[in-house]
Short mmCIF file of C-alpha atoms in Angstrom, two decimals:
data_model
loop_
_atom_site.label_atom_id
_atom_site.label_comp_id
_atom_site.label_asym_id
_atom_site.label_seq_id
_atom_site.Cartn_x
_atom_site.Cartn_y
_atom_site.Cartn_z
CA MET A 83 -14.31 -16.44 18.30
CA ASP A 84 -11.23 -18.27 17.00
CA ILE A 85 -8.59 -16.67 19.23
CA ALA A 86 -5.87 -19.09 18.19
CA GLY A 87 -6.66 -18.51 14.53
CA GLY A 88 -6.42 -14.77 15.06
CA ARG A 89 -3.07 -15.05 16.80
CA ARG A 90 -1.37 -17.08 14.07
CA PRO A 91 -1.22 -14.30 11.43
CA LEU A 92 0.04 -11.85 14.05
CA ALA A 93 2.72 -14.29 15.20
CA GLY A 94 3.79 -14.86 11.61
CA LEU A 95 4.04 -11.12 11.05
CA LEU A 96 6.17 -10.58 14.17
CA VAL A 97 8.46 -13.49 13.36
CA THR A 98 8.93 -12.22 9.79
CA TRP A 99 9.74 -8.75 11.08
CA GLY A 100 12.21 -10.07 13.62
CA LEU A 101 14.08 -12.31 11.18
CA THR A 102 14.29 -9.74 8.39
CA ARG A 103 15.44 -6.99 10.75
CA LEU A 104 18.08 -9.25 12.26
CA VAL A 105 19.45 -9.79 8.76
CA LEU A 106 19.46 -6.02 8.10
CA LEU A 107 21.39 -5.43 11.33
CA LEU A 108 23.90 -8.13 10.43
CA PHE A 109 24.47 -6.42 7.09
CA VAL A 110 24.99 -2.89 8.46
CA LEU A 111 27.21 -4.23 11.23
CA LYS A 112 29.19 -6.01 8.48
CA VAL A 113 28.78 -9.48 9.91
CA PHE A 114 27.53 -10.23 6.41
CA VAL A 115 28.69 -8.29 3.35
CA PHE A 116 25.95 -6.93 1.10
CA PRO A 117 26.86 -6.82 -2.61
CA GLY A 118 27.71 -3.47 -4.17
CA PRO A 119 29.14 -0.29 -2.63
CA ASP A 120 29.27 0.01 1.16
CA VAL A 121 26.11 1.91 2.08
CA THR A 122 27.18 2.41 5.70
CA THR A 123 29.84 5.03 4.89
CA ASP A 124 27.17 7.72 4.93
CA VAL A 125 26.87 7.05 8.66
CA SER A 126 30.49 6.34 9.62
CA VAL A 127 31.95 9.16 7.50
CA ILE A 128 29.36 11.80 6.53
CA TYR A 129 26.95 11.66 9.47
CA GLN A 130 29.74 11.29 12.00
CA GLY A 131 31.54 14.26 10.46
CA TRP A 132 28.39 16.35 10.78
CA TYR A 133 28.00 15.10 14.36
CA GLU A 134 31.40 16.47 15.29
CA THR A 135 30.41 19.89 13.94
CA LEU A 136 26.87 19.94 15.32
CA ARG A 137 27.84 18.98 18.83
CA HIS A 138 29.88 22.18 19.02
CA GLY A 139 26.73 24.23 18.44
CA THR A 140 26.91 25.11 14.74
CA PHE A 141 25.67 23.66 11.48
CA PRO A 142 28.09 22.47 8.74
CA LEU A 143 28.34 25.91 7.12
CA ASP A 144 31.00 24.95 4.58
CA ASP A 145 29.64 21.55 3.61
CA VAL A 146 27.35 21.71 0.57
CA THR A 147 26.21 18.14 1.20
CA TRP A 148 24.28 19.40 4.24
CA GLN A 149 20.94 20.00 2.52
CA TYR A 150 18.47 19.41 5.32
CA PRO A 151 16.20 21.56 7.52
CA PRO A 152 17.64 22.42 10.94
CA ALA A 153 15.82 19.73 12.95
CA ALA A 154 17.80 17.14 10.97
CA ALA A 155 20.53 17.89 13.51
CA LEU A 156 18.55 15.84 16.05
CA PRO A 157 18.82 12.40 14.37
CA ILE A 158 22.45 13.13 13.49
CA LEU A 159 23.16 13.89 17.15
CA SER A 160 20.95 11.09 18.49
CA PRO A 161 23.72 8.43 18.74
CA ALA A 162 24.99 10.41 21.74
CA LEU A 163 22.06 8.83 23.61
CA LEU A 164 23.90 5.52 23.33
CA GLY A 165 27.32 6.76 24.34
CA PHE A 166 28.48 3.25 25.28
CA LEU A 167 28.44 2.34 21.55
CA ASP A 168 30.50 3.73 18.73
CA TYR A 169 28.72 6.30 16.56
CA ALA A 170 27.78 4.05 13.63
CA THR A 171 26.56 1.16 15.76
CA ALA A 172 24.47 3.51 17.90
CA PHE A 173 22.90 5.02 14.77
CA PHE A 174 21.99 1.58 13.39
CA VAL A 175 20.39 0.60 16.71
CA LEU A 176 18.32 3.80 16.73
CA ALA A 177 17.25 3.21 13.12
CA PHE A 178 16.18 -0.30 14.16
CA LEU A 179 14.15 1.17 17.03
CA ALA A 180 12.48 3.65 14.65
CA ASP A 181 11.55 0.69 12.45
CA LEU A 182 10.05 -0.99 15.53
CA VAL A 183 8.07 2.16 16.35
CA VAL A 184 6.53 2.16 12.87
CA LEU A 185 5.60 -1.50 13.22
CA SER A 186 4.01 -0.85 16.62
CA LEU A 187 1.97 2.05 15.27
CA LEU A 188 0.75 0.02 12.30
CA LEU A 189 -0.15 -2.93 14.54
CA TYR A 190 -2.07 -0.65 16.90
CA ALA A 191 -3.96 0.85 13.98
CA GLY A 192 -4.48 -2.45 12.17
CA LEU A 193 -5.95 -4.23 15.18
CA ARG A 194 -8.63 -1.60 15.76
CA PRO A 195 -12.22 -2.31 14.62
CA GLY A 196 -12.67 -1.77 10.91
CA LYS A 197 -8.93 -1.76 10.21
CA ALA A 198 -6.62 -4.41 8.77
CA LEU A 199 -3.13 -5.80 9.30
CA ARG A 200 -2.32 -5.44 5.61
CA GLY A 201 -0.60 -2.15 6.34
CA ALA A 202 1.73 -3.77 8.86
CA TRP A 203 2.55 -6.48 6.33
CA VAL A 204 3.45 -3.83 3.73
CA TRP A 205 5.97 -2.39 6.18
CA VAL A 206 7.31 -5.78 7.28
CA VAL A 207 7.86 -6.95 3.69
CA GLY A 208 8.66 -3.66 1.95
CA VAL A 209 11.47 -2.39 4.20
CA PRO A 210 13.87 -5.36 3.90
CA LEU A 211 13.44 -5.31 0.12
CA LEU A 212 15.45 -2.07 0.18
CA GLY A 213 18.41 -3.75 1.84
CA PRO A 214 20.73 -2.24 4.46
CA THR A 215 20.28 1.28 3.07
CA VAL A 216 17.20 1.56 5.31
CA TYR A 217 19.28 1.49 8.49
CA ALA A 218 22.12 3.53 7.01
CA ARG A 219 20.06 6.70 6.49
CA TYR A 220 17.95 8.76 8.90
CA ASP A 221 14.87 8.56 6.63
CA VAL A 222 13.40 5.68 8.64
CA MET A 223 13.30 8.03 11.65
CA VAL A 224 11.49 10.71 9.64
CA THR A 225 9.07 8.08 8.36
CA ALA A 226 8.28 7.06 11.93
CA VAL A 227 7.28 10.66 12.72
CA ALA A 228 5.21 10.88 9.53
CA VAL A 229 3.39 7.60 10.16
CA ALA A 230 2.59 8.66 13.73
CA GLY A 231 1.25 12.00 12.50
CA LEU A 232 -0.87 10.46 9.78
CA LEU A 233 -2.41 7.87 12.09
CA ALA A 234 -3.17 10.59 14.65
CA GLY A 235 -4.95 12.73 12.07
CA ALA A 236 -8.53 11.53 12.48
CA ARG A 237 -8.76 11.54 16.28
CA HIS A 238 -6.07 14.01 17.30
CA PRO A 239 -5.69 16.77 14.67
CA ARG A 240 -3.52 18.93 16.92
CA VAL A 241 -1.11 16.07 17.53
CA MET A 242 -0.96 15.50 13.79
CA GLY A 243 -0.17 19.17 13.25
CA VAL A 244 2.71 19.09 15.73
CA LEU A 245 4.15 15.87 14.29
CA VAL A 246 3.82 17.05 10.69
CA GLY A 247 5.50 20.35 11.56
CA PHE A 248 8.31 18.51 13.32
CA GLY A 249 8.65 16.09 10.40
CA ALA A 250 8.83 18.96 7.93
CA MET A 251 11.71 20.43 9.90
CA LEU A 252 13.45 17.06 9.70
CA LYS A 253 13.17 16.59 5.93
CA VAL A 254 10.47 18.83 4.37
CA TRP A 255 8.41 16.12 2.64
CA PRO A 256 6.12 15.37 5.65
CA ALA A 257 4.52 18.77 5.00
CA LEU A 258 2.69 17.04 2.13
CA LEU A 259 0.73 15.03 4.69
CA LEU A 260 -1.44 18.10 5.18
CA VAL A 261 -2.85 17.97 1.64
CA GLY A 262 -5.87 15.88 2.64
CA THR A 263 -6.71 17.39 6.01
CA ARG A 264 -9.79 19.57 6.36
CA LYS A 265 -9.19 20.76 9.92
CA ARG A 266 -7.67 24.20 10.19
CA GLY A 267 -6.31 23.39 13.62
CA THR A 268 -3.97 20.82 12.06
CA TRP A 269 -2.54 23.41 9.69
CA ALA A 270 -2.25 25.96 12.50
CA TRP A 271 -0.40 23.59 14.83
CA ALA A 272 1.90 22.50 12.03
CA ALA A 273 2.74 26.10 11.17
CA ALA A 274 3.27 26.98 14.83
CA THR A 275 5.60 24.01 15.31
CA VAL A 276 7.67 24.94 12.25
CA ALA A 277 7.87 28.57 13.39
CA ALA A 278 8.87 27.62 16.93
CA LEU A 279 11.57 25.18 15.83
CA ALA A 280 12.90 27.59 13.21
CA ALA A 281 13.18 30.33 15.81
CA VAL A 282 14.94 28.08 18.33
CA PHE A 283 17.51 26.84 15.83
CA ALA A 284 18.05 30.28 14.27
CA LEU A 285 18.73 31.80 17.68
CA THR A 286 20.89 29.03 19.10
CA MET A 287 22.87 27.55 16.19
CA PRO A 288 24.60 29.52 13.40
CA GLY A 289 23.81 28.42 9.85
CA ALA A 290 20.42 26.87 10.54
CA PHE A 291 19.16 27.78 7.06
CA ALA A 292 22.39 27.59 5.06
CA PHE A 293 20.98 24.44 3.41
CA LEU A 294 18.66 26.63 1.32
CA THR A 295 21.61 27.92 -0.73
CA PHE A 296 23.19 24.49 -1.30
CA GLN A 297 20.72 23.32 -3.96
CA ARG A 298 21.31 25.89 -6.69
CA ASN A 299 23.99 24.14 -8.75
CA ARG A 300 22.73 20.58 -8.49
CA GLY A 301 22.59 18.48 -11.62
CA THR A 302 20.24 15.59 -12.39
CA GLU A 303 20.80 12.57 -10.14
CA VAL A 304 21.53 9.35 -12.06
CA GLU A 305 18.55 7.46 -10.57
CA SER A 306 15.88 10.09 -11.26
CA LEU A 307 13.23 9.93 -13.95
CA GLY A 308 14.91 12.75 -15.90
CA SER A 309 18.25 10.92 -15.81
CA LEU A 310 16.91 8.41 -18.36
CA VAL A 311 17.32 11.13 -20.99
CA PHE A 312 21.08 11.18 -20.41
CA HIS A 313 21.44 7.44 -19.90
CA VAL A 314 20.05 7.03 -23.41
CA ALA A 315 21.92 10.06 -24.77
CA ARG A 316 25.24 8.55 -23.64
CA GLN A 317 24.66 5.74 -26.13
CA PHE A 318 24.67 8.35 -28.89
CA GLY A 319 27.75 10.31 -27.87
CA TRP A 320 26.46 12.82 -25.30
CA ASN A 321 29.63 14.35 -23.88
CA GLY A 322 28.53 15.22 -20.36
CA GLN A 323 29.93 13.82 -17.13
CA VAL A 324 28.83 11.60 -14.27
CA LEU A 325 30.28 13.00 -11.06
CA LEU A 326 29.83 13.00 -7.30
CA ASN A 327 28.12 16.36 -6.86
CA TYR A 328 26.42 17.71 -3.72
CA GLY A 329 26.49 14.30 -2.09
CA SER A 330 25.05 12.21 -4.93
CA ILE A 331 26.10 10.88 -8.33
CA GLU A 332 24.75 13.30 -10.93
CA PHE A 333 24.83 14.10 -14.61
CA LEU A 334 26.57 17.37 -15.42
CA GLY A 335 26.94 18.85 -18.87
CA PRO A 336 24.93 19.98 -21.92
CA TYR A 337 21.14 20.11 -21.51
CA VAL A 338 21.23 19.02 -17.84
CA GLY A 339 19.86 22.39 -16.82
CA LEU A 340 17.02 21.98 -19.31
CA VAL A 341 16.05 18.56 -17.95
CA SER A 342 16.28 19.83 -14.37
CA THR A 343 13.99 22.72 -15.28
CA ALA A 344 11.56 20.27 -16.87
CA ALA A 345 11.54 18.29 -13.61
CA LEU A 346 10.72 21.45 -11.68
CA PHE A 347 7.95 22.19 -14.18
CA LEU A 348 6.46 18.72 -13.65
CA THR A 349 6.62 19.28 -9.91
CA GLY A 350 4.67 22.49 -10.45
CA VAL A 351 2.09 20.57 -12.48
CA VAL A 352 1.75 18.07 -9.63
CA PHE A 353 1.25 20.92 -7.17
CA GLY A 354 -1.44 22.38 -9.45
CA TRP A 355 -3.20 19.03 -9.75
CA LEU A 356 -3.20 18.54 -5.98
CA LEU A 357 -4.60 22.03 -5.48
CA LEU A 358 -7.33 21.32 -8.05
CA TRP A 359 -8.13 18.01 -6.37
CA ARG A 360 -8.37 19.70 -2.99
CA LEU A 361 -10.81 22.28 -4.36
CA MET A 362 -12.93 19.67 -6.15
CA ALA A 363 -12.99 16.91 -3.54
CA THR A 364 -16.35 16.47 -1.81
CA ARG A 365 -16.11 12.97 -0.31
CA PHE A 366 -13.71 12.67 2.62
CA LEU A 367 -13.75 9.13 3.99
CA PRO A 368 -11.62 7.82 6.88
CA ASN A 369 -8.92 6.64 4.46
CA THR A 370 -8.80 9.83 2.39
CA LEU A 371 -6.21 11.57 4.56
CA ALA A 372 -3.75 8.69 4.18
CA ASP A 373 -4.51 8.11 0.49
CA ALA A 374 -3.98 11.79 -0.34
CA ALA A 375 -0.69 11.91 1.58
CA PHE A 376 0.58 8.79 -0.19
CA VAL A 377 -0.33 10.07 -3.64
CA ALA A 378 1.12 13.53 -2.98
CA VAL A 379 4.49 12.23 -1.76
CA LEU A 380 4.61 9.65 -4.55
CA MET A 381 3.97 12.24 -7.27
CA PHE A 382 6.51 14.68 -5.86
CA THR A 383 9.08 11.88 -5.59
CA VAL A 384 8.58 10.80 -9.20
CA THR A 385 9.04 14.33 -10.55
CA SER A 386 12.03 15.15 -8.36
CA ARG A 387 15.54 15.70 -9.74
CA VAL A 388 16.68 13.09 -7.20
CA ILE A 389 15.17 9.67 -6.42
CA SER A 390 17.56 8.28 -3.86
CA PRO A 391 16.93 4.71 -2.63
CA GLN A 392 16.02 5.91 0.87
CA TYR A 393 13.10 7.88 -0.58
CA MET A 394 11.36 4.54 -1.04
CA VAL A 395 11.17 4.18 2.75
CA TRP A 396 8.77 7.15 2.82
CA LEU A 397 6.52 5.57 0.20
CA VAL A 398 6.48 2.16 1.85
CA GLY A 399 5.57 3.78 5.19
CA LEU A 400 2.76 5.91 3.78
CA GLY A 401 1.49 3.03 1.65
CA ALA A 402 1.36 0.90 4.79
CA VAL A 403 -0.82 3.49 6.52
CA CYS A 404 -3.19 3.50 3.53
CA LEU A 405 -3.69 -0.26 3.68
CA CYS A 406 -4.52 -0.13 7.39
CA PHE A 407 -7.90 1.09 6.11
CA ARG A 408 -10.05 -1.60 4.52
CA SER A 409 -11.71 1.06 2.35
CA SER A 410 -8.47 2.36 0.82
CA ARG A 411 -8.28 2.13 -2.97
CA MET A 412 -4.49 2.26 -3.01
CA ARG A 413 -3.86 -1.49 -3.06
CA VAL A 414 -2.46 -1.62 -6.59
CA PRO A 415 -0.34 1.58 -6.30
CA VAL A 416 1.08 0.33 -2.99
CA ALA A 417 1.85 -3.08 -4.51
CA LEU A 418 3.68 -1.32 -7.36
CA VAL A 419 5.71 0.70 -4.84
CA VAL A 420 6.70 -2.49 -3.01
CA ALA A 421 7.76 -4.02 -6.33
CA ALA A 422 9.74 -0.85 -7.08
CA ALA A 423 11.47 -1.23 -3.71
CA PHE A 424 12.81 -4.61 -4.79
CA VAL A 425 14.08 -3.21 -8.10
CA THR A 426 15.62 -0.31 -6.17
CA VAL A 427 17.91 -2.57 -4.15
CA LEU A 428 19.07 -4.13 -7.42
CA GLU A 429 19.99 -0.77 -8.95
CA PHE A 430 21.49 0.42 -5.65
CA PRO A 431 23.65 -0.91 -4.26
CA VAL A 432 23.80 -4.33 -5.98
CA TRP A 433 24.37 -3.21 -9.58
CA PHE A 434 24.93 0.51 -9.08
CA LEU A 435 28.11 0.41 -11.18
CA HIS A 436 25.97 -0.58 -14.16
CA VAL A 437 23.70 2.40 -13.51
CA VAL A 438 26.67 4.77 -13.37
CA MET A 439 28.04 3.28 -16.60
CA SER A 440 24.63 3.58 -18.31
CA ASP A 441 24.96 0.07 -19.71
CA THR A 442 22.04 -2.13 -20.74
CA LEU A 443 21.49 -3.66 -17.31
CA GLY A 444 21.69 -0.32 -15.50
CA VAL A 445 19.30 1.45 -17.87
CA ALA A 446 16.86 -1.48 -17.80
CA LEU A 447 16.74 -1.43 -14.00
CA LEU A 448 16.00 2.30 -13.96
CA VAL A 449 13.34 1.97 -16.66
CA VAL A 450 11.59 -0.73 -14.64
CA ARG A 451 11.92 0.98 -11.24
CA ASN A 452 10.93 4.45 -12.43
CA GLY A 453 8.26 2.99 -14.69
CA LEU A 454 6.66 1.25 -11.71
CA LEU A 455 6.67 4.52 -9.76
CA VAL A 456 5.16 6.47 -12.66
CA VAL A 457 2.37 3.92 -13.12
CA ALA A 458 1.77 3.86 -9.35
CA SER A 459 1.49 7.65 -9.22
CA VAL A 460 -0.93 7.80 -12.17
CA LEU A 461 -3.14 5.02 -10.81
CA GLY A 462 -3.02 6.53 -7.34
CA ALA A 463 -4.06 9.93 -8.65
CA VAL A 464 -6.94 8.40 -10.65
CA GLU A 465 -8.16 6.38 -7.65
CA LEU A 466 -7.93 9.40 -5.34
CA TRP A 467 -9.90 11.54 -7.78
CA GLN A 468 -12.59 8.94 -8.44
CA SER A 469 -13.09 8.18 -4.75
CA THR A 470 -13.36 11.78 -3.58
CA VAL A 471 -14.50 14.02 -6.44
CA SER A 472 -18.20 13.33 -6.65
CA ARG A 473 -21.46 15.20 -6.32
CA GLU A 474 -23.00 12.34 -4.39
CA PRO A 475 -23.35 12.85 -0.63
CA VAL A 476 -20.81 11.18 1.61
CA PRO A 477 -22.27 7.95 3.07
CA PRO A 478 -22.53 8.09 6.86
CA LEU A 479 -20.18 6.03 9.00
CA PRO A 480 -21.84 3.03 10.72
CA ALA A 481 -21.97 4.81 14.10
CA GLN A 482 -23.51 7.89 12.49
CA ALA A 483 -26.09 5.77 10.68
CA THR A 484 -27.08 4.08 13.93
CA ARG A 485 -27.55 7.41 15.70
CA THR A 486 -29.63 8.70 12.77
CA ARG A 487 -31.97 5.71 12.97
CA GLU A 488 -32.28 6.06 16.74
CA ASN A 489 -33.16 9.77 16.43
CA SER A 490 -35.67 8.95 13.75
CA ASN A 491 -37.37 6.25 15.86
CA SER A 492 -37.50 8.44 18.96
CA SER A 493 -39.22 11.23 17.07
#
């Protein structure tokens, strides 16, 4: 066995991770200045403002930008664990540690028999392509929970259920990880975790579910798929507005409600397709759980009224889990997501002003980024269907095949 040869790729991966993450930390700590708007103000202004409210035992009842499930209070409060640092610096350090947790999980999975380190490489390369936004949002922490839950799914369904339930109470989307699981215990533990956390927060902190009423009057966010309608319409005299609304830059004005409704309709279509797939699927291989989760989150992201840059962290993380499995058919969709991550950092924050102005460069960046995501979601859905919806019997795993031959010989 070539031990030295096996160590070289791992060393290269760790060195690449270390260097790229050092650069990200230098950007968020403002040792270096990243081009475009300052992405760290969400932490130093918005998150820290929420922290001051949350630490007094109540949710931000009068702040419509608080649009998260109650367990989101935990990452916002987490910098208190590093009380010797100022709030923003502590948050960045914790985001860095969450990044390290994901890498560790992917390495552990990738080094197991029958697995691959490709997934870890997707994470190592994909995250820095998004720029400092990764460490200036709590999404990397949610992704760490989701990746842990997904990797636990095959061997520890109860653990997966608890982690998925916890993740859903952090930011809802991890609930989609359940779409490919066949074990009822996973669903039961996820539901029990959500119920337990909801009860605790409802009883101990006022306003735990106020976020549910803060979404009603949202417009269409300027980076979403539906926003392309208005980016083009502005060239022909559309008289709507581009405003900071509910914490993001959105289109407001004529026909925005119609486009937002269309986005909700497409989300409903995606839900229907996933339900149909779940009813029709007959082949569940070791990679199916991860592939289904990746496709589900990707499709819901594409059809959402909002595609914020930090959403790409979810997709990179789930795509990385898929490629830990040698049998996964998500290589091309994951590669498209990684490419979309690079375009994302160009549209935000580098050239975000061009996006807001709907000029040629801004519209082109959105067409490319959203186009990559649409193609990735379509290809992912096709691959998931073709690999699982079949009348042919599921081929046995190698260990199962060996036991079958042994039983046959002994008889």
